[in-house]
CSV table of C-alpha atoms in Angstrom, one decimal:
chain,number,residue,atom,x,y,z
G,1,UNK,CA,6.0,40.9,-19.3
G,2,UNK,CA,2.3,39.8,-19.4
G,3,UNK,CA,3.6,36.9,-21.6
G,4,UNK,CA,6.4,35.7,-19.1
G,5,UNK,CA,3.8,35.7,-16.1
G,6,UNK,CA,1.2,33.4,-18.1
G,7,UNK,CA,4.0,31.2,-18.8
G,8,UNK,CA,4.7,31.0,-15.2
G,9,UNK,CA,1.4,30.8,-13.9
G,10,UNK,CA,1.1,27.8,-16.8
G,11,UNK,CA,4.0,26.3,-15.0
G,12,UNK,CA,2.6,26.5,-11.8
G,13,UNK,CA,-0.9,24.9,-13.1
G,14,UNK,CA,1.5,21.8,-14.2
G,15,UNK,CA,3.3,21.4,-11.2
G,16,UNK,CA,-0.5,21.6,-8.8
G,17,UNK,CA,-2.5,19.4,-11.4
G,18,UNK,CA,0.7,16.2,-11.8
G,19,UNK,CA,1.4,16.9,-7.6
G,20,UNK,CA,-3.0,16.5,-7.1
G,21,UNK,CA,-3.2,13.4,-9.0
G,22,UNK,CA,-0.5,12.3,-7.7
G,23,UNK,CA,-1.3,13.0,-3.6
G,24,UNK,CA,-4.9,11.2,-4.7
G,25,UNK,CA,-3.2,8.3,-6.3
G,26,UNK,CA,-0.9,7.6,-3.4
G,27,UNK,CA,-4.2,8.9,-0.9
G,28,UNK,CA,-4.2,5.3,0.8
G,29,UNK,CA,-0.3,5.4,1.8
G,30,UNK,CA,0.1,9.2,3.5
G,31,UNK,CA,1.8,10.4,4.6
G,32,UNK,CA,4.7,10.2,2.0
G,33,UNK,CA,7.9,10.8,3.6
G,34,UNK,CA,11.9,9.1,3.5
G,35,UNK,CA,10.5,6.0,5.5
G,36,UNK,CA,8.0,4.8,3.3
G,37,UNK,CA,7.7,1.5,1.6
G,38,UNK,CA,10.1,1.7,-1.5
G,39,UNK,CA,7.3,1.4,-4.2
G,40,UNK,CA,5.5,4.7,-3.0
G,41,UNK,CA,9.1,7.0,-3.1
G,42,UNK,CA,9.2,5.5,-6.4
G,43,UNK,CA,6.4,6.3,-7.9
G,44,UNK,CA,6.0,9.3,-6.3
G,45,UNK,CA,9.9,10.2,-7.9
G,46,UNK,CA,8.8,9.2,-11.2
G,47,UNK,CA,5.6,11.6,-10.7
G,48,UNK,CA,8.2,14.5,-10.1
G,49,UNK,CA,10.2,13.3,-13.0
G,50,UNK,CA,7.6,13.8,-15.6
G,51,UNK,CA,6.6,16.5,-13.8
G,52,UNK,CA,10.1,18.3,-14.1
G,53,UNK,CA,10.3,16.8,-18.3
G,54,UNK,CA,6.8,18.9,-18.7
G,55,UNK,CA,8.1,21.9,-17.1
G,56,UNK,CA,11.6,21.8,-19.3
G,57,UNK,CA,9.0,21.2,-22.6
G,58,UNK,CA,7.0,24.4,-21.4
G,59,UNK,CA,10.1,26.4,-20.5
G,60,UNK,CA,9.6,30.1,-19.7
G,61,UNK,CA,11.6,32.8,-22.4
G,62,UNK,CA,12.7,35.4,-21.1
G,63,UNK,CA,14.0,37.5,-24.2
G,64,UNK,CA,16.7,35.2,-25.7
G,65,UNK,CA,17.0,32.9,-22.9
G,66,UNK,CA,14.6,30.0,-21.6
G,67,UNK,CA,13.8,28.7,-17.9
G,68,UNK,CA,12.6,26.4,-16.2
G,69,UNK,CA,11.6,25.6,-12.2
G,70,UNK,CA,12.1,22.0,-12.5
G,71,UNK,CA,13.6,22.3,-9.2
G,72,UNK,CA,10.7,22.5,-7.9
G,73,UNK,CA,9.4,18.8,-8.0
G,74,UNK,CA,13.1,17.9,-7.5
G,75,UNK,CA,12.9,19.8,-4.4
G,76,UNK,CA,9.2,18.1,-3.9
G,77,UNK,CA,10.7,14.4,-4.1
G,78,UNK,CA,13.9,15.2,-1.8
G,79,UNK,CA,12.0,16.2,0.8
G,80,UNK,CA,9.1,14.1,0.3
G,81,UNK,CA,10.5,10.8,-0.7
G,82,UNK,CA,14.2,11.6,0.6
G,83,UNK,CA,17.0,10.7,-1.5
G,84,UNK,CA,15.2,7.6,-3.5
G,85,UNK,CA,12.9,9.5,-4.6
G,86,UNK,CA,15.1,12.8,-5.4
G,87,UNK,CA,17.7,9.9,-7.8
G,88,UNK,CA,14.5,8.5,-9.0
G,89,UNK,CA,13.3,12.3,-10.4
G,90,UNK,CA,17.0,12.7,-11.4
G,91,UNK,CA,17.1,10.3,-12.9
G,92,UNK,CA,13.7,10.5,-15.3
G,93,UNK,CA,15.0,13.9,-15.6
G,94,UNK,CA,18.2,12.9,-17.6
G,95,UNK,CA,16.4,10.2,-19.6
G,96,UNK,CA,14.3,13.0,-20.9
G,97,UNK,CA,16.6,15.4,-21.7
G,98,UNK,CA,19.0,13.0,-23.4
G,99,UNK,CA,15.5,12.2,-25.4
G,100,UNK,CA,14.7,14.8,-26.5
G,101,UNK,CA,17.8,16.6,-27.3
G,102,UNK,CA,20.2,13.8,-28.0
G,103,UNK,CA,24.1,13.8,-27.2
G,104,UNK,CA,23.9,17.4,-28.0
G,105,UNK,CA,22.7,18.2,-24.4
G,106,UNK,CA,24.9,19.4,-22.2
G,107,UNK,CA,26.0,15.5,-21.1
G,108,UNK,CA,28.8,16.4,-18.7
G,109,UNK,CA,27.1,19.1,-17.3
G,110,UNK,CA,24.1,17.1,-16.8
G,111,UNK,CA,25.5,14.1,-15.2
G,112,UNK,CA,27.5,16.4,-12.8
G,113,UNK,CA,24.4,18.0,-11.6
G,114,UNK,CA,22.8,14.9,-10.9
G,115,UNK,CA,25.9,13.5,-8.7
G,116,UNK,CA,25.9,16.7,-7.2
G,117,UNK,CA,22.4,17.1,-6.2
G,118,UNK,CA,21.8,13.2,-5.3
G,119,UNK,CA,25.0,13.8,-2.5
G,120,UNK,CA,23.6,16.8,-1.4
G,121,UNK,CA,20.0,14.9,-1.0
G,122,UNK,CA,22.0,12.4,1.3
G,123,UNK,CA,24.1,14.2,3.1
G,124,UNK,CA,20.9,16.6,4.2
G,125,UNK,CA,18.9,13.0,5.2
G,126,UNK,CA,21.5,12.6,7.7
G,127,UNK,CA,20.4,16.0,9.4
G,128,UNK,CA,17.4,16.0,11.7
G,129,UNK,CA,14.9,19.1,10.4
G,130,UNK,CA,11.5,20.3,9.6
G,131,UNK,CA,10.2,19.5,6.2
G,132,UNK,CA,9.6,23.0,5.3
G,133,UNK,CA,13.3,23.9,6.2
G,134,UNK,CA,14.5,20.9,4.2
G,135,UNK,CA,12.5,22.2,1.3
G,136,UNK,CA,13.4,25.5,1.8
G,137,UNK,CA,17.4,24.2,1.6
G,138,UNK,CA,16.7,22.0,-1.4
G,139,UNK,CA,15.6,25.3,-2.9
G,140,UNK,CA,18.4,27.7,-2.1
G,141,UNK,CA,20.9,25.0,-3.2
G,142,UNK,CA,19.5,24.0,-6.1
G,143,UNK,CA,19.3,28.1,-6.7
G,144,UNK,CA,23.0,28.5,-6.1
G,145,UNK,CA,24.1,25.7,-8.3
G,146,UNK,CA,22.4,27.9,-11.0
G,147,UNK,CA,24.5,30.8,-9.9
G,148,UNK,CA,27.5,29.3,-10.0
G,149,UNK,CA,26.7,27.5,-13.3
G,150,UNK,CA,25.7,31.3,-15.1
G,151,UNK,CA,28.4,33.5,-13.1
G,152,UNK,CA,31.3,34.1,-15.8
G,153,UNK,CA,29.5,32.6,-19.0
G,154,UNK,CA,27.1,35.3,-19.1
G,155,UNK,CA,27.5,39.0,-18.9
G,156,UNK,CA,26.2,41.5,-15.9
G,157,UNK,CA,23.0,42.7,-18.3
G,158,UNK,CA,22.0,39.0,-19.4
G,159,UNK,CA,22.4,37.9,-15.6
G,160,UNK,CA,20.2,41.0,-14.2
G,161,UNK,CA,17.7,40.3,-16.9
G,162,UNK,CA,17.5,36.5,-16.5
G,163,UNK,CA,18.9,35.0,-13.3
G,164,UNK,CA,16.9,37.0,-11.0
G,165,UNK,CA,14.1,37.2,-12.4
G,166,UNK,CA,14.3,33.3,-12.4
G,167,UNK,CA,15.2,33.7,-8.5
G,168,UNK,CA,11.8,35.6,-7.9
G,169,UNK,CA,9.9,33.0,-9.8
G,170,UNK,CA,11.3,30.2,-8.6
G,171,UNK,CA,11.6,31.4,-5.0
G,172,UNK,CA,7.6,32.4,-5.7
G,173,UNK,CA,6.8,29.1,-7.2
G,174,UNK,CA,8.1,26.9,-4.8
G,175,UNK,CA,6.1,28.9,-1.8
G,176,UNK,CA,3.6,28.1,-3.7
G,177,UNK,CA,3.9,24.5,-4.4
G,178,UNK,CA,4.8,23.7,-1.0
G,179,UNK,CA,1.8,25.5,0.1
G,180,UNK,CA,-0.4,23.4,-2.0
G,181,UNK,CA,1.3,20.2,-1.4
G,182,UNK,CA,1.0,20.4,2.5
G,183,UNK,CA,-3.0,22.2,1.8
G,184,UNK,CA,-3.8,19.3,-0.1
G,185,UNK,CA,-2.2,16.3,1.8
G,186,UNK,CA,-3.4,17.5,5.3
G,187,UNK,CA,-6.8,17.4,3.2
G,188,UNK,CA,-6.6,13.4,2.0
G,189,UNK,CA,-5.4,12.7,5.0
G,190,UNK,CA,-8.5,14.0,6.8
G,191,UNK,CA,-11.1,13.1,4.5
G,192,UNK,CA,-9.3,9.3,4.9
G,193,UNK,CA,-9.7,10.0,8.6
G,194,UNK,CA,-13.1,10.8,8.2
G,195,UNK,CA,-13.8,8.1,6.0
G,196,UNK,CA,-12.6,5.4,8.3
G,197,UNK,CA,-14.8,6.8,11.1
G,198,UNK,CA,-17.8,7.2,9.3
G,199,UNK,CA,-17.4,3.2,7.5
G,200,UNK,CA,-15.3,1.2,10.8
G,201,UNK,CA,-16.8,0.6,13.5
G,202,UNK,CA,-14.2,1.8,16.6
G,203,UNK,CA,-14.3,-1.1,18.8
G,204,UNK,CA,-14.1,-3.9,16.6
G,205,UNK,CA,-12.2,-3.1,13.0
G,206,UNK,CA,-15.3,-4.0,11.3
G,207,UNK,CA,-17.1,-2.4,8.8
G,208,UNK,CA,-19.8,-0.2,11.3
G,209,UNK,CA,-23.9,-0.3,10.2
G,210,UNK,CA,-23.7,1.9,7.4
G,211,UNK,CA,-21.0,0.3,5.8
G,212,UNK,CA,-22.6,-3.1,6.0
G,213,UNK,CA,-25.8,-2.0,4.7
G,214,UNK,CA,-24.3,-0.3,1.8
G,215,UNK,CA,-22.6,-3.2,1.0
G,216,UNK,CA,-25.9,-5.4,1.6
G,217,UNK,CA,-27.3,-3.1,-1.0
G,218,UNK,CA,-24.7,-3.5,-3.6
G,219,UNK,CA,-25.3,-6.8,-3.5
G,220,UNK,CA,-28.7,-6.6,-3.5
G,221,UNK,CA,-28.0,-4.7,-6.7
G,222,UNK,CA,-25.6,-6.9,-8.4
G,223,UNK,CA,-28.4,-9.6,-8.6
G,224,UNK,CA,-26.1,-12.1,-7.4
G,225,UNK,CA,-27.6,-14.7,-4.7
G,226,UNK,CA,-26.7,-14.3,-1.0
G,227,UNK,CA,-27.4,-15.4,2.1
G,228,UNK,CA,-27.3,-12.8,5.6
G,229,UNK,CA,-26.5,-14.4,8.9
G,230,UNK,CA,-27.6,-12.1,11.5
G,231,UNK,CA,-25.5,-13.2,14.7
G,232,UNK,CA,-26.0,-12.4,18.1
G,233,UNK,CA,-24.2,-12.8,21.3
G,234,UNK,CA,-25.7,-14.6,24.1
G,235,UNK,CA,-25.9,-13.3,27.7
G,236,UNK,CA,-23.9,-10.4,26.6
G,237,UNK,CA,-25.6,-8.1,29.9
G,238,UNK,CA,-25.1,-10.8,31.7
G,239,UNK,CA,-21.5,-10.7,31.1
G,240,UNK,CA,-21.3,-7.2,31.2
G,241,UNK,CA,-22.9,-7.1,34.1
G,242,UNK,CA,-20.7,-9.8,36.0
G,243,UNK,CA,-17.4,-8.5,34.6
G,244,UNK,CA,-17.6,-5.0,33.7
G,245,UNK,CA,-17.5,-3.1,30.3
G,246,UNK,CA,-13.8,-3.5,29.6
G,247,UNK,CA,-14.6,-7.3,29.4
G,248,UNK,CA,-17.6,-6.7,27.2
G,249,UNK,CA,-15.8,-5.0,25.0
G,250,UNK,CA,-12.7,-7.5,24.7
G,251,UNK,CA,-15.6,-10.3,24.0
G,252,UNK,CA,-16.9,-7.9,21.4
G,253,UNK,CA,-13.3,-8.1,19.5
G,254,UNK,CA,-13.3,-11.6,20.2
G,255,UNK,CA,-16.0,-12.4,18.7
G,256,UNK,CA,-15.9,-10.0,15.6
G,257,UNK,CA,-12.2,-11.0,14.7
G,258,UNK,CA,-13.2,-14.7,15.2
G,259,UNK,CA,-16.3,-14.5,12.6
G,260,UNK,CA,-13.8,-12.4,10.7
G,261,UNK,CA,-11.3,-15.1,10.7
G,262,UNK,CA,-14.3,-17.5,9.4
G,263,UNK,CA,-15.7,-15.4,6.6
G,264,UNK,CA,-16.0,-17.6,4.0
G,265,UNK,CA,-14.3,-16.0,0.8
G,266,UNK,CA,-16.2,-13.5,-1.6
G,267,UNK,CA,-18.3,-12.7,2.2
G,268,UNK,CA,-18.0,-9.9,4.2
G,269,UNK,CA,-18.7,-9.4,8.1
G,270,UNK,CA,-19.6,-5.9,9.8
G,271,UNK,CA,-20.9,-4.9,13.5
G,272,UNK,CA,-24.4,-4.0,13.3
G,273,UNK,CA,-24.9,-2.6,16.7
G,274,UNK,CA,-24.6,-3.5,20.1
G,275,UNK,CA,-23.8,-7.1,20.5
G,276,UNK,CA,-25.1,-7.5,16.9
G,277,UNK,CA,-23.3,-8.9,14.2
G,278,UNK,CA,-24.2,-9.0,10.6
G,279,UNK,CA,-22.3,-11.2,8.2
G,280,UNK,CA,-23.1,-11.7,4.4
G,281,UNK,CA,-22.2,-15.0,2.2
G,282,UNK,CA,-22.2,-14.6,-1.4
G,283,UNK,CA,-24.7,-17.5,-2.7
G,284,UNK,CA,-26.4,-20.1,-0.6
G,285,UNK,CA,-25.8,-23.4,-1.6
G,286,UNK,CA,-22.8,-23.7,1.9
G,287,UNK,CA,-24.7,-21.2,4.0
G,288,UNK,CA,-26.2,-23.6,6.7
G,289,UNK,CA,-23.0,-25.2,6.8
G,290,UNK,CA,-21.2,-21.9,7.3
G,291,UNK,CA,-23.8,-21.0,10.0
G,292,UNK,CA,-23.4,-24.1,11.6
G,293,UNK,CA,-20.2,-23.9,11.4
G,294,UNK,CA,-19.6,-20.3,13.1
G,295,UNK,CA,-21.9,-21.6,15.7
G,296,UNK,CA,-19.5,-24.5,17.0
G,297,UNK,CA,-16.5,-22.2,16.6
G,298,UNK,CA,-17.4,-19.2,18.7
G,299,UNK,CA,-18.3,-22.2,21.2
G,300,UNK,CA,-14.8,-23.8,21.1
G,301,UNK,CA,-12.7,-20.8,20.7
G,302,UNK,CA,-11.4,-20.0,24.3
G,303,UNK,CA,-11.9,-16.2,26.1
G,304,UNK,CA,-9.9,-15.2,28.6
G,305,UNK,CA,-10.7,-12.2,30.8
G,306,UNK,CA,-8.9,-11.4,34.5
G,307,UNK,CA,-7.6,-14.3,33.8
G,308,UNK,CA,-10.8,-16.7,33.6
G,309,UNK,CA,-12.5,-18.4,30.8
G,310,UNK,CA,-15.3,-17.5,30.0
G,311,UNK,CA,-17.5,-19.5,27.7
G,312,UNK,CA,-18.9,-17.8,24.8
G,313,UNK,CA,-21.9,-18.9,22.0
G,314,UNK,CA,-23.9,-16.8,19.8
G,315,UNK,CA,-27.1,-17.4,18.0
G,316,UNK,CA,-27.8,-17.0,14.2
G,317,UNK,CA,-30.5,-16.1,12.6
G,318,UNK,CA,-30.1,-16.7,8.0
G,319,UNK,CA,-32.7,-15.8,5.3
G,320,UNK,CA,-31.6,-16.1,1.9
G,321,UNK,CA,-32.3,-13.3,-0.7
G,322,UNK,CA,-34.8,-13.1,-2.7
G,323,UNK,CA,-35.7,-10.6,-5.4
G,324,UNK,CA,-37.0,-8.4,-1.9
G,325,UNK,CA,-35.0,-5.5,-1.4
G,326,UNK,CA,-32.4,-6.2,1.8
G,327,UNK,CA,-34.0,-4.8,4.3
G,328,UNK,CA,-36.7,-7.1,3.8
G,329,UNK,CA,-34.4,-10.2,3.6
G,330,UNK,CA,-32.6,-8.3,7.2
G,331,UNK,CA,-35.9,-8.4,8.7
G,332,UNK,CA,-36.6,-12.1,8.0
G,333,UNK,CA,-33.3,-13.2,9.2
G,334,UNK,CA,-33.7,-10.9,12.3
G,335,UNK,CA,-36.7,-12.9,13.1
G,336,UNK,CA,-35.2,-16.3,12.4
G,337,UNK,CA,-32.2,-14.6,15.4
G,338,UNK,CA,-35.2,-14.7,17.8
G,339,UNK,CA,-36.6,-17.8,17.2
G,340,UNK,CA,-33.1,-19.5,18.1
G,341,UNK,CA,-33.0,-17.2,20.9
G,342,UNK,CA,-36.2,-18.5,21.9
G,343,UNK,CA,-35.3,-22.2,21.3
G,344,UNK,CA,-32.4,-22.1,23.4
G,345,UNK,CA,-29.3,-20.2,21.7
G,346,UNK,CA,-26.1,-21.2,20.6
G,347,UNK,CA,-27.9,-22.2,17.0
G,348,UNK,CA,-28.9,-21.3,13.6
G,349,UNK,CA,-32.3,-20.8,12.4
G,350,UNK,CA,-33.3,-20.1,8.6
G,351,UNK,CA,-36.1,-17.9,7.6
């Protein structure tokens, strides 16, 4: 008894570790569900698949008889990654068995299973339900075709002793599983969530202050030259003031997805604050003409709010880096931003 329930519980610790790297993998496209793009239900079926081949390689004996709950991540897949994914972890499924044990697996047996379970996987697509009732289904029928496979080949004793308690386990196990899977996806999910509010600035799509600096300092790190423009909006209260904060807040995307637009490559652009906008070229052999060149394009590039155009310019202040850490290099370009100010705006001045 002790031995069968480490076996299961060595089952179980398969089926959590291959479904966790797989949910941190795939973190960046959850949720996974029938609708997504056709390259995550795949991999996410072939995940299940080798997931389902370790499970068959670590069957459970019960006296003379082995198990398995490799319906488990073929329930996983159907109701994650619908029917794709479910053929997909079929699929792997067969391939591995016919590996490993040749012709001499059951091959009729096996193919009709897979027909059977890949129609059933469609057929239940077409029916509007909650995942964990879908999941619960997938379950129960892949349970019955078990049932019906054992009824008649085995006797009363052999089924008491193996088929239920393969019901309890696998009805246990899948609980389980499900549990986890849902535990651990809400969990990605949020902590991308998180991620993206503590790193993006709301308003604009940009990288926000602490993502910029961070990657200001990685730079700084790298040892690689760079140049920082530090780029302001002019008369921003005075727009704000005349149109309202809505407006102020569409010239704010304006300007942050036209300097975005005009990020030279290998660069990066983030908000800094306000109507502050930081924006980082990699060398410094094209930076004034960059600068210059971001100048005369916010100046050109038409804004329309309550349908008027208003004209827009910014001012630049640059400072290339040194071997002085970036903060230094930010405050030597900030003052460069208010000597253009000073002079005028709507121009660049280097440090």
């Amino acid at each position: 008894m002790g031995m069968v329930i480490n076996q299961f519980f060595i089952n179980i610790s398969i089926i959590f570790l291959l479904m966790s790297l797989t949910f941190y993998v795939m973190r960046t496209v959850l949720p996974i569900q029938p609708s997504s793009p056709l390259f995550v239900r795949f991999w996410f079926g072939v995940s299940n698949g080798l997931t389902a081949i370790l499970l068959t390689l670590n069957a459970i004996e019960l006296g003379d008889a082995r198990i398995d709950l490799r319906l488990i991540p073929i329930a996983l897949s159907a109701t994650y990654a619908g029917p794709f994914g479910a053929v997909v972890t079929l699929a792997l499924i067969f391939i591995g068995r016919m590996t490993l044990h040749g012709m001499s697996a059951p091959f009729v047996d096996s193919i009709l299973m897979f027909v059977v379970l890949y129609i059933f996987s469609l057929l239940l697509s077409r029916v509007p339900m909650h995942r964990s009732r879908g999941y619960t289904v997938y379950v129960g029928f892949g349970a019955l075709l078990v049932l019906i496979r054992v009824t008649g080949s085995v006797d009363a004793m052999v089924f008491v002793n193996v088929f239920i308690p393969y019901f309890l386990m696998l009805s246990l196990g899948a609980w389980l599983c499900y549990w986890g899977a849902k535990k651990l996806e809400t969990h990605l999910w949020m902590f991308l969530l998180h991620t993206h509010r503590a790193t993006v600035d709301e308003l604009t799509g940009l990288p926000n202050r602490y993502r910029t600096l961070e990657q200001m300092n990685d730079l700084e790190m790298s040892g690689k030259p760079w140049t920082l423009l530090v780029i302001d909006v002019d008369h921003f209260k005075q727009l704000n003031d005349t149109y309202g904060h809505l407006a102020g807040d569409a010239a704010l995307r304006h300007i942050g997805q036209t300097l975005e637009r005009h990020c030279p490559p290998g660069g990066f652009v983030g908000r800094y604050g306000g109507e502050e906008f930081l924006l980082v070229i990699e060398g410094c052999e094209q930076a004034k003409e960059v600068a210059e060149s971001l100048v005369e394009t916010v100046r050109h590039t038409t804004f329309e709010c309550q349908g008027e155009v208003i004209p827009m310019t910014v001012s630049i202040g640059a400072a290339v880096a040194g071997h002085e850490p970036s903060m230094v290099v930010f405050e030597r370009a900030d003052e460069a931003l208010y000597d253009a100010k000073r002079n005028g705006r709507d121009q660049v001045r280097f440090a």
